[in-house]
């Protein structure tokens, strides 16, 4: 059976309606991202809802995000822990961070979300908190490094979520580009690190064919 990309997108639009994955603050965030010239690579509405539900399902109070962009995923995560929880989100670009702060403010999450600017590796090294959920969605070559750094900031029961783990199937290519190498290096780590129990969920939809890797911290 072959189902084409147009159908993935149509079904994603249908799912968005069914789950009500859109409202004024979320739509305004995407619109302002576009206006500010940010790339249209935020998680999709249905993926945002998945992040939100996973965060609630593990009863998270504290969330760490690596790769803020305009804060679209941040809003989904922030709503999952509001009003008493916290989302720390790491972003390299001062411009992206400024757009994200405005989007977060409009969503009423300014007391929940802390946007920190700088290379994520540096921001991670400066962190000493414990997080229940970590969402990794920044530069792909560094994914494995981010998971390793994140492990220091987790406890058994913490959930690590990694975006863009399938890349249209390119993950199969052992000689793929640096992004594919980043994903494959993470997967090699997952195969050998018994502190993590993981799976990858393949996804299709408005962002094409990609996937999330979910890794539960099971040991320390
Ligand atoms: N999570 C966002 C999308 C993130 S896009 C959402 O779904 O809404 C990836 C982001 O990672 C970009 O904003 C990019 O500037 C940022 N990024 C890239 N390299 C980085 C690094 N070394 N440290 C921190 N952020 C980085
Ligand atoms: C792309 C998509 C992403 O989700 C991301 O984090 C980075 C890049 C892309 O489609 O290019
Ligand atoms: Mg992504």
PDB file of C-alpha atoms and ligand atoms in Angstrom:
ATOM      1  CA  UNK A   1       0.000   0.000   0.000  1.00  0.00           C
ATOM      2  CA  UNK A   2       1.274   3.437  -0.873  1.00  0.00           C
ATOM      3  CA  UNK A   3      -0.198   6.479   0.863  1.00  0.00           C
ATOM      4  CA  UNK A   4       1.198   9.738  -0.451  1.00  0.00           C
ATOM      5  CA  UNK A   5       2.431  12.783   1.411  1.00  0.00           C
ATOM      6  CA  UNK A   6      -0.685  14.741   0.511  1.00  0.00           C
ATOM      7  CA  UNK A   7      -2.742  12.244   2.483  1.00  0.00           C
ATOM      8  CA  UNK A   8      -0.388  12.491   5.509  1.00  0.00           C
ATOM      9  CA  UNK A   9      -0.918  16.238   5.505  1.00  0.00           C
ATOM     10  CA  UNK A  10      -4.689  15.996   5.085  1.00  0.00           C
ATOM     11  CA  UNK A  11      -4.929  13.469   7.924  1.00  0.00           C
ATOM     12  CA  UNK A  12      -2.731  15.673  10.115  1.00  0.00           C
ATOM     13  CA  UNK A  13      -5.084  18.615   9.480  1.00  0.00           C
ATOM     14  CA  UNK A  14      -8.012  16.375  10.415  1.00  0.00           C
ATOM     15  CA  UNK A  15      -6.264  15.191  13.601  1.00  0.00           C
ATOM     16  CA  UNK A  16      -5.567  18.812  14.535  1.00  0.00           C
ATOM     17  CA  UNK A  17      -9.295  19.517  14.400  1.00  0.00           C
ATOM     18  CA  UNK A  18     -10.213  16.387  16.335  1.00  0.00           C
ATOM     19  CA  UNK A  19      -7.805  17.096  19.184  1.00  0.00           C
ATOM     20  CA  UNK A  20      -8.277  20.873  19.132  1.00  0.00           C
ATOM     21  CA  UNK A  21      -4.538  21.455  18.844  1.00  0.00           C
ATOM     22  CA  UNK A  22      -4.791  25.115  18.012  1.00  0.00           C
ATOM     23  CA  UNK A  23      -5.810  28.322  19.745  1.00  0.00           C
ATOM     24  CA  UNK A  24      -5.053  32.019  19.623  1.00  0.00           C
ATOM     25  CA  UNK A  25      -1.715  31.926  21.451  1.00  0.00           C
ATOM     26  CA  UNK A  26      -0.401  28.961  19.463  1.00  0.00           C
ATOM     27  CA  UNK A  27      -1.495  30.383  16.118  1.00  0.00           C
ATOM     28  CA  UNK A  28      -0.132  33.816  16.956  1.00  0.00           C
ATOM     29  CA  UNK A  29       3.201  32.228  17.897  1.00  0.00           C
ATOM     30  CA  UNK A  30       3.481  30.519  14.510  1.00  0.00           C
ATOM     31  CA  UNK A  31       2.411  33.713  12.719  1.00  0.00           C
ATOM     32  CA  UNK A  32       4.962  35.812  14.609  1.00  0.00           C
ATOM     33  CA  UNK A  33       7.682  33.234  13.960  1.00  0.00           C
ATOM     34  CA  UNK A  34       7.018  33.590  10.234  1.00  0.00           C
ATOM     35  CA  UNK A  35       6.878  37.390  10.452  1.00  0.00           C
ATOM     36  CA  UNK A  36      10.223  37.420  12.266  1.00  0.00           C
ATOM     37  CA  UNK A  37      11.812  35.270   9.585  1.00  0.00           C
ATOM     38  CA  UNK A  38      12.208  32.131  11.702  1.00  0.00           C
ATOM     39  CA  UNK A  39      12.215  28.833   9.764  1.00  0.00           C
ATOM     40  CA  UNK A  40       8.931  26.889   9.776  1.00  0.00           C
ATOM     41  CA  UNK A  41      10.362  23.933  11.698  1.00  0.00           C
ATOM     42  CA  UNK A  42       8.370  24.092  14.924  1.00  0.00           C
ATOM     43  CA  UNK A  43       6.834  20.777  15.941  1.00  0.00           C
ATOM     44  CA  UNK A  44       3.417  20.275  14.347  1.00  0.00           C
ATOM     45  CA  UNK A  45       0.271  20.905  16.404  1.00  0.00           C
ATOM     46  CA  UNK A  46      -0.326  17.165  16.841  1.00  0.00           C
ATOM     47  CA  UNK A  47       3.311  16.685  17.878  1.00  0.00           C
ATOM     48  CA  UNK A  48       3.037  19.603  20.299  1.00  0.00           C
ATOM     49  CA  UNK A  49       0.029  17.941  21.874  1.00  0.00           C
ATOM     50  CA  UNK A  50       2.021  14.702  22.139  1.00  0.00           C
ATOM     51  CA  UNK A  51       4.818  16.512  24.000  1.00  0.00           C
ATOM     52  CA  UNK A  52       2.184  18.081  26.239  1.00  0.00           C
ATOM     53  CA  UNK A  53       0.475  14.771  27.019  1.00  0.00           C
ATOM     54  CA  UNK A  54       3.733  12.906  27.648  1.00  0.00           C
ATOM     55  CA  UNK A  55       4.807  15.664  30.024  1.00  0.00           C
ATOM     56  CA  UNK A  56       1.537  15.435  31.921  1.00  0.00           C
ATOM     57  CA  UNK A  57       1.596  11.624  31.842  1.00  0.00           C
ATOM     58  CA  UNK A  58       4.897  11.484  33.715  1.00  0.00           C
ATOM     59  CA  UNK A  59       3.605  14.108  36.167  1.00  0.00           C
ATOM     60  CA  UNK A  60       6.464  16.423  35.299  1.00  0.00           C
ATOM     61  CA  UNK A  61       7.093  19.580  37.301  1.00  0.00           C
ATOM     62  CA  UNK A  62      10.347  20.578  35.639  1.00  0.00           C
ATOM     63  CA  UNK A  63      11.069  20.426  31.908  1.00  0.00           C
ATOM     64  CA  UNK A  64      14.256  21.180  29.990  1.00  0.00           C
ATOM     65  CA  UNK A  65      14.073  22.003  26.286  1.00  0.00           C
ATOM     66  CA  UNK A  66      17.111  22.253  24.025  1.00  0.00           C
ATOM     67  CA  UNK A  67      16.255  24.318  20.921  1.00  0.00           C
ATOM     68  CA  UNK A  68      13.556  26.949  21.551  1.00  0.00           C
ATOM     69  CA  UNK A  69      13.117  28.570  18.123  1.00  0.00           C
ATOM     70  CA  UNK A  70      10.019  30.788  18.603  1.00  0.00           C
ATOM     71  CA  UNK A  71       8.747  28.900  21.610  1.00  0.00           C
ATOM     72  CA  UNK A  72       5.922  26.981  19.931  1.00  0.00           C
ATOM     73  CA  UNK A  73       6.891  23.642  21.506  1.00  0.00           C
ATOM     74  CA  UNK A  74       7.778  25.579  24.662  1.00  0.00           C
ATOM     75  CA  UNK A  75       4.167  26.742  24.997  1.00  0.00           C
ATOM     76  CA  UNK A  76       2.902  23.164  24.764  1.00  0.00           C
ATOM     77  CA  UNK A  77       5.418  22.070  27.408  1.00  0.00           C
ATOM     78  CA  UNK A  78       4.753  25.117  29.592  1.00  0.00           C
ATOM     79  CA  UNK A  79       1.019  24.467  29.621  1.00  0.00           C
ATOM     80  CA  UNK A  80       1.708  20.920  30.786  1.00  0.00           C
ATOM     81  CA  UNK A  81       3.463  22.101  33.964  1.00  0.00           C
ATOM     82  CA  UNK A  82       1.705  25.432  34.618  1.00  0.00           C
ATOM     83  CA  UNK A  83       1.166  27.164  36.932  1.00  0.00           C
ATOM     84  CA  UNK A  84       3.663  25.769  39.450  1.00  0.00           C
ATOM     85  CA  UNK A  85       6.165  23.975  37.221  1.00  0.00           C
ATOM     86  CA  UNK A  86       9.050  25.312  35.194  1.00  0.00           C
ATOM     87  CA  UNK A  87      10.384  25.001  31.653  1.00  0.00           C
ATOM     88  CA  UNK A  88      14.002  25.954  31.074  1.00  0.00           C
ATOM     89  CA  UNK A  89      14.586  26.288  27.323  1.00  0.00           C
ATOM     90  CA  UNK A  90      17.990  26.735  25.691  1.00  0.00           C
ATOM     91  CA  UNK A  91      18.472  28.720  22.483  1.00  0.00           C
ATOM     92  CA  UNK A  92      21.580  29.797  20.600  1.00  0.00           C
ATOM     93  CA  UNK A  93      20.032  32.724  18.740  1.00  0.00           C
ATOM     94  CA  UNK A  94      19.258  35.967  20.580  1.00  0.00           C
ATOM     95  CA  UNK A  95      16.732  36.773  17.848  1.00  0.00           C
ATOM     96  CA  UNK A  96      14.906  33.446  18.197  1.00  0.00           C
ATOM     97  CA  UNK A  97      14.911  33.858  21.981  1.00  0.00           C
ATOM     98  CA  UNK A  98      13.377  37.345  21.734  1.00  0.00           C
ATOM     99  CA  UNK A  99      10.589  36.059  19.499  1.00  0.00           C
ATOM    100  CA  UNK A 100      10.055  33.131  21.875  1.00  0.00           C
ATOM    101  CA  UNK A 101       9.834  35.362  24.958  1.00  0.00           C
ATOM    102  CA  UNK A 102       7.131  37.466  23.293  1.00  0.00           C
ATOM    103  CA  UNK A 103       5.202  34.341  22.266  1.00  0.00           C
ATOM    104  CA  UNK A 104       5.516  32.889  25.764  1.00  0.00           C
ATOM    105  CA  UNK A 105       4.327  36.165  27.295  1.00  0.00           C
ATOM    106  CA  UNK A 106       1.284  36.255  25.016  1.00  0.00           C
ATOM    107  CA  UNK A 107       0.505  32.696  26.109  1.00  0.00           C
ATOM    108  CA  UNK A 108       0.611  33.832  29.749  1.00  0.00           C
ATOM    109  CA  UNK A 109       3.521  31.539  30.578  1.00  0.00           C
ATOM    110  CA  UNK A 110       6.201  34.103  31.417  1.00  0.00           C
ATOM    111  CA  UNK A 111       6.458  32.935  35.025  1.00  0.00           C
ATOM    112  CA  UNK A 112       6.761  29.294  33.924  1.00  0.00           C
ATOM    113  CA  UNK A 113       9.265  29.583  31.070  1.00  0.00           C
ATOM    114  CA  UNK A 114      12.914  30.599  31.368  1.00  0.00           C
ATOM    115  CA  UNK A 115      14.610  31.163  27.976  1.00  0.00           C
ATOM    116  CA  UNK A 116      18.405  30.985  28.224  1.00  0.00           C
ATOM    117  CA  UNK A 117      20.545  32.219  25.339  1.00  0.00           C
ATOM    118  CA  UNK A 118      23.834  30.623  24.324  1.00  0.00           C
ATOM    119  CA  UNK A 119      25.271  27.424  22.895  1.00  0.00           C
ATOM    120  CA  UNK A 120      23.292  24.614  24.524  1.00  0.00           C
ATOM    121  CA  UNK A 121      26.487  22.796  25.529  1.00  0.00           C
ATOM    122  CA  UNK A 122      27.503  25.773  27.672  1.00  0.00           C
ATOM    123  CA  UNK A 123      24.034  26.306  29.123  1.00  0.00           C
ATOM    124  CA  UNK A 124      23.800  22.608  29.953  1.00  0.00           C
ATOM    125  CA  UNK A 125      27.149  22.666  31.723  1.00  0.00           C
ATOM    126  CA  UNK A 126      25.936  25.555  33.875  1.00  0.00           C
ATOM    127  CA  UNK A 127      22.746  23.754  34.911  1.00  0.00           C
ATOM    128  CA  UNK A 128      22.552  21.767  38.110  1.00  0.00           C
ATOM    129  CA  UNK A 129      18.829  21.139  38.415  1.00  0.00           C
ATOM    130  CA  UNK A 130      16.851  17.940  38.135  1.00  0.00           C
ATOM    131  CA  UNK A 131      14.380  17.620  35.265  1.00  0.00           C
ATOM    132  CA  UNK A 132      11.486  15.229  34.743  1.00  0.00           C
ATOM    133  CA  UNK A 133      11.247  15.708  30.975  1.00  0.00           C
ATOM    134  CA  UNK A 134      13.952  16.777  28.532  1.00  0.00           C
ATOM    135  CA  UNK A 135      13.047  17.645  24.924  1.00  0.00           C
ATOM    136  CA  UNK A 136      16.022  17.760  22.564  1.00  0.00           C
ATOM    137  CA  UNK A 137      15.395  19.666  19.314  1.00  0.00           C
ATOM    138  CA  UNK A 138      18.461  21.789  18.478  1.00  0.00           C
ATOM    139  CA  UNK A 139      21.489  21.085  16.260  1.00  0.00           C
ATOM    140  CA  UNK A 140      21.339  17.436  15.238  1.00  0.00           C
ATOM    141  CA  UNK A 141      25.075  16.579  15.179  1.00  0.00           C
ATOM    142  CA  UNK A 142      25.149  17.201  18.952  1.00  0.00           C
ATOM    143  CA  UNK A 143      22.152  15.060  19.932  1.00  0.00           C
ATOM    144  CA  UNK A 144      24.198  12.326  21.610  1.00  0.00           C
ATOM    145  CA  UNK A 145      26.230  14.894  23.556  1.00  0.00           C
ATOM    146  CA  UNK A 146      23.014  16.551  24.709  1.00  0.00           C
ATOM    147  CA  UNK A 147      21.561  13.244  25.885  1.00  0.00           C
ATOM    148  CA  UNK A 148      24.752  12.510  27.824  1.00  0.00           C
ATOM    149  CA  UNK A 149      24.762  15.979  29.371  1.00  0.00           C
ATOM    150  CA  UNK A 150      21.062  15.680  30.103  1.00  0.00           C
ATOM    151  CA  UNK A 151      21.558  12.411  31.966  1.00  0.00           C
ATOM    152  CA  UNK A 152      23.392  14.334  34.682  1.00  0.00           C
ATOM    153  CA  UNK A 153      20.212  16.398  35.138  1.00  0.00           C
ATOM    154  CA  UNK A 154      17.739  13.519  35.399  1.00  0.00           C
ATOM    155  CA  UNK A 155      16.598  10.806  37.785  1.00  0.00           C
ATOM    156  CA  UNK A 156      15.181   7.337  37.138  1.00  0.00           C
ATOM    157  CA  UNK A 157      11.722   8.047  35.732  1.00  0.00           C
ATOM    158  CA  UNK A 158      12.796  11.100  33.730  1.00  0.00           C
ATOM    159  CA  UNK A 159      11.784  11.006  30.090  1.00  0.00           C
ATOM    160  CA  UNK A 160      14.081  12.201  27.299  1.00  0.00           C
ATOM    161  CA  UNK A 161      12.409  13.011  23.968  1.00  0.00           C
ATOM    162  CA  UNK A 162      14.462  13.624  20.816  1.00  0.00           C
ATOM    163  CA  UNK A 163      12.953  15.169  17.658  1.00  0.00           C
ATOM    164  CA  UNK A 164      13.945  14.378  14.079  1.00  0.00           C
ATOM    165  CA  UNK A 165      15.101  10.851  14.747  1.00  0.00           C
ATOM    166  CA  UNK A 166      14.134   9.350  11.379  1.00  0.00           C
ATOM    167  CA  UNK A 167      14.704  12.142   8.853  1.00  0.00           C
ATOM    168  CA  UNK A 168      12.658  10.749   5.984  1.00  0.00           C
ATOM    169  CA  UNK A 169      14.338   7.374   6.410  1.00  0.00           C
ATOM    170  CA  UNK A 170      17.844   8.814   6.000  1.00  0.00           C
ATOM    171  CA  UNK A 171      18.654   7.381   9.451  1.00  0.00           C
ATOM    172  CA  UNK A 172      19.337   4.081   7.665  1.00  0.00           C
ATOM    173  CA  UNK A 173      22.238   5.609   5.730  1.00  0.00           C
ATOM    174  CA  UNK A 174      25.472   4.854   7.567  1.00  0.00           C
ATOM    175  CA  UNK A 175      27.203   7.408   5.319  1.00  0.00           C
ATOM    176  CA  UNK A 176      24.519  10.058   5.722  1.00  0.00           C
ATOM    177  CA  UNK A 177      25.048  13.756   6.381  1.00  0.00           C
ATOM    178  CA  UNK A 178      26.146  15.172   9.720  1.00  0.00           C
ATOM    179  CA  UNK A 179      22.548  15.282  10.948  1.00  0.00           C
ATOM    180  CA  UNK A 180      22.054  11.606  10.182  1.00  0.00           C
ATOM    181  CA  UNK A 181      25.399  10.836  11.825  1.00  0.00           C
ATOM    182  CA  UNK A 182      24.136  12.675  14.902  1.00  0.00           C
ATOM    183  CA  UNK A 183      21.039  10.502  15.126  1.00  0.00           C
ATOM    184  CA  UNK A 184      23.024   7.316  14.470  1.00  0.00           C
ATOM    185  CA  UNK A 185      25.555   8.209  17.162  1.00  0.00           C
ATOM    186  CA  UNK A 186      22.683   8.629  19.612  1.00  0.00           C
ATOM    187  CA  UNK A 187      21.280   5.244  18.580  1.00  0.00           C
ATOM    188  CA  UNK A 188      24.640   3.556  19.127  1.00  0.00           C
ATOM    189  CA  UNK A 189      24.734   5.110  22.570  1.00  0.00           C
ATOM    190  CA  UNK A 190      21.213   3.898  23.306  1.00  0.00           C
ATOM    191  CA  UNK A 191      22.165   0.353  22.286  1.00  0.00           C
ATOM    192  CA  UNK A 192      24.951   0.273  24.842  1.00  0.00           C
ATOM    193  CA  UNK A 193      23.804   2.500  27.720  1.00  0.00           C
ATOM    194  CA  UNK A 194      21.715   0.544  30.209  1.00  0.00           C
ATOM    195  CA  UNK A 195      20.674   3.709  32.038  1.00  0.00           C
ATOM    196  CA  UNK A 196      18.202   4.330  29.198  1.00  0.00           C
ATOM    197  CA  UNK A 197      15.352   2.269  27.795  1.00  0.00           C
ATOM    198  CA  UNK A 198      14.321   3.649  24.424  1.00  0.00           C
ATOM    199  CA  UNK A 199      12.149   3.387  21.370  1.00  0.00           C
ATOM    200  CA  UNK A 200      11.645   5.441  18.224  1.00  0.00           C
ATOM    201  CA  UNK A 201       8.179   6.377  16.989  1.00  0.00           C
ATOM    202  CA  UNK A 202       8.065   7.063  13.246  1.00  0.00           C
ATOM    203  CA  UNK A 203       5.759   9.930  12.336  1.00  0.00           C
ATOM    204  CA  UNK A 204       4.200  11.272   9.151  1.00  0.00           C
ATOM    205  CA  UNK A 205       2.154  14.441   8.787  1.00  0.00           C
ATOM    206  CA  UNK A 206       2.506  18.122   8.065  1.00  0.00           C
ATOM    207  CA  UNK A 207       6.282  17.911   8.712  1.00  0.00           C
ATOM    208  CA  UNK A 208       6.747  15.016   6.308  1.00  0.00           C
ATOM    209  CA  UNK A 209       8.261  11.726   7.481  1.00  0.00           C
ATOM    210  CA  UNK A 210      10.309  11.851  10.656  1.00  0.00           C
ATOM    211  CA  UNK A 211      10.164  10.547  14.218  1.00  0.00           C
ATOM    212  CA  UNK A 212      10.697  10.937  17.918  1.00  0.00           C
ATOM    213  CA  UNK A 213      13.056   8.886  20.026  1.00  0.00           C
ATOM    214  CA  UNK A 214      11.758   8.381  23.550  1.00  0.00           C
ATOM    215  CA  UNK A 215      14.259   7.315  26.193  1.00  0.00           C
ATOM    216  CA  UNK A 216      13.199   6.611  29.758  1.00  0.00           C
ATOM    217  CA  UNK A 217      15.881   6.951  32.408  1.00  0.00           C
ATOM    218  CA  UNK A 218      15.795   3.598  34.184  1.00  0.00           C
ATOM    219  CA  UNK A 219      19.066   3.689  36.086  1.00  0.00           C
ATOM    220  CA  UNK A 220      21.750   6.065  37.248  1.00  0.00           C
TER     221      UNK A 220
HETATM  222  N1  LIG B   1      11.620  23.220  19.562  1.00  0.00           N
HETATM  223  C1  LIG B   1      11.203  24.224  18.575  1.00  0.00           C
HETATM  224  C2  LIG B   1      12.001  24.097  17.296  1.00  0.00           C
HETATM  225  C3  LIG B   1      13.481  24.206  17.481  1.00  0.00           C
HETATM  226  S1  LIG B   1      14.335  24.474  15.939  1.00  0.00           S
HETATM  227  C4  LIG B   1       9.731  24.032  18.300  1.00  0.00           C
HETATM  228  O1  LIG B   1       9.332  22.890  18.022  1.00  0.00           O
HETATM  229  O2  LIG B   1       8.965  25.011  18.348  1.00  0.00           O
HETATM  230  C5  LIG B   1      15.988  24.345  16.475  1.00  0.00           C
HETATM  231  C6  LIG B   1      16.493  25.525  17.285  1.00  0.00           C
HETATM  232  O3  LIG B   1      17.732  25.127  17.858  1.00  0.00           O
HETATM  233  C7  LIG B   1      16.758  26.784  16.469  1.00  0.00           C
HETATM  234  O4  LIG B   1      16.103  27.900  17.023  1.00  0.00           O
HETATM  235  C8  LIG B   1      18.275  26.981  16.569  1.00  0.00           C
HETATM  236  O5  LIG B   1      18.688  28.334  16.631  1.00  0.00           O
HETATM  237  C9  LIG B   1      18.591  26.264  17.872  1.00  0.00           C
HETATM  238  N2  LIG B   1      19.984  25.826  17.987  1.00  0.00           N
HETATM  239  C10 LIG B   1      20.799  25.396  16.998  1.00  0.00           C
HETATM  240  N3  LIG B   1      22.011  25.096  17.482  1.00  0.00           N
HETATM  241  C11 LIG B   1      21.966  25.364  18.809  1.00  0.00           C
HETATM  242  C12 LIG B   1      22.909  25.274  19.861  1.00  0.00           C
HETATM  243  N4  LIG B   1      24.166  24.870  19.650  1.00  0.00           N
HETATM  244  N5  LIG B   1      22.522  25.629  21.109  1.00  0.00           N
HETATM  245  C13 LIG B   1      21.249  26.039  21.330  1.00  0.00           C
HETATM  246  N6  LIG B   1      20.323  26.154  20.391  1.00  0.00           N
HETATM  247  C14 LIG B   1      20.676  25.819  19.133  1.00  0.00           C
HETATM  248  C1  LIG B   2      13.955  20.603  10.364  1.00  0.00           C
HETATM  249  C2  LIG B   2      12.934  20.109  11.154  1.00  0.00           C
HETATM  250  C3  LIG B   2      13.060  20.105  12.525  1.00  0.00           C
HETATM  251  O1  LIG B   2      12.086  19.608  13.341  1.00  0.00           O
HETATM  252  C4  LIG B   2      14.207  20.600  13.123  1.00  0.00           C
HETATM  253  O2  LIG B   2      14.285  20.566  14.469  1.00  0.00           O
HETATM  254  C5  LIG B   2      15.232  21.109  12.344  1.00  0.00           C
HETATM  255  C6  LIG B   2      15.108  21.102  10.968  1.00  0.00           C
HETATM  256  C7  LIG B   2      13.805  20.603   8.908  1.00  0.00           C
HETATM  257  O3  LIG B   2      12.781  20.114   8.416  1.00  0.00           O
HETATM  258  O4  LIG B   2      14.703  21.087   8.237  1.00  0.00           O
HETATM  259 MG1  LIG B   3      12.707  19.437  15.354  1.00  0.00          MG
END
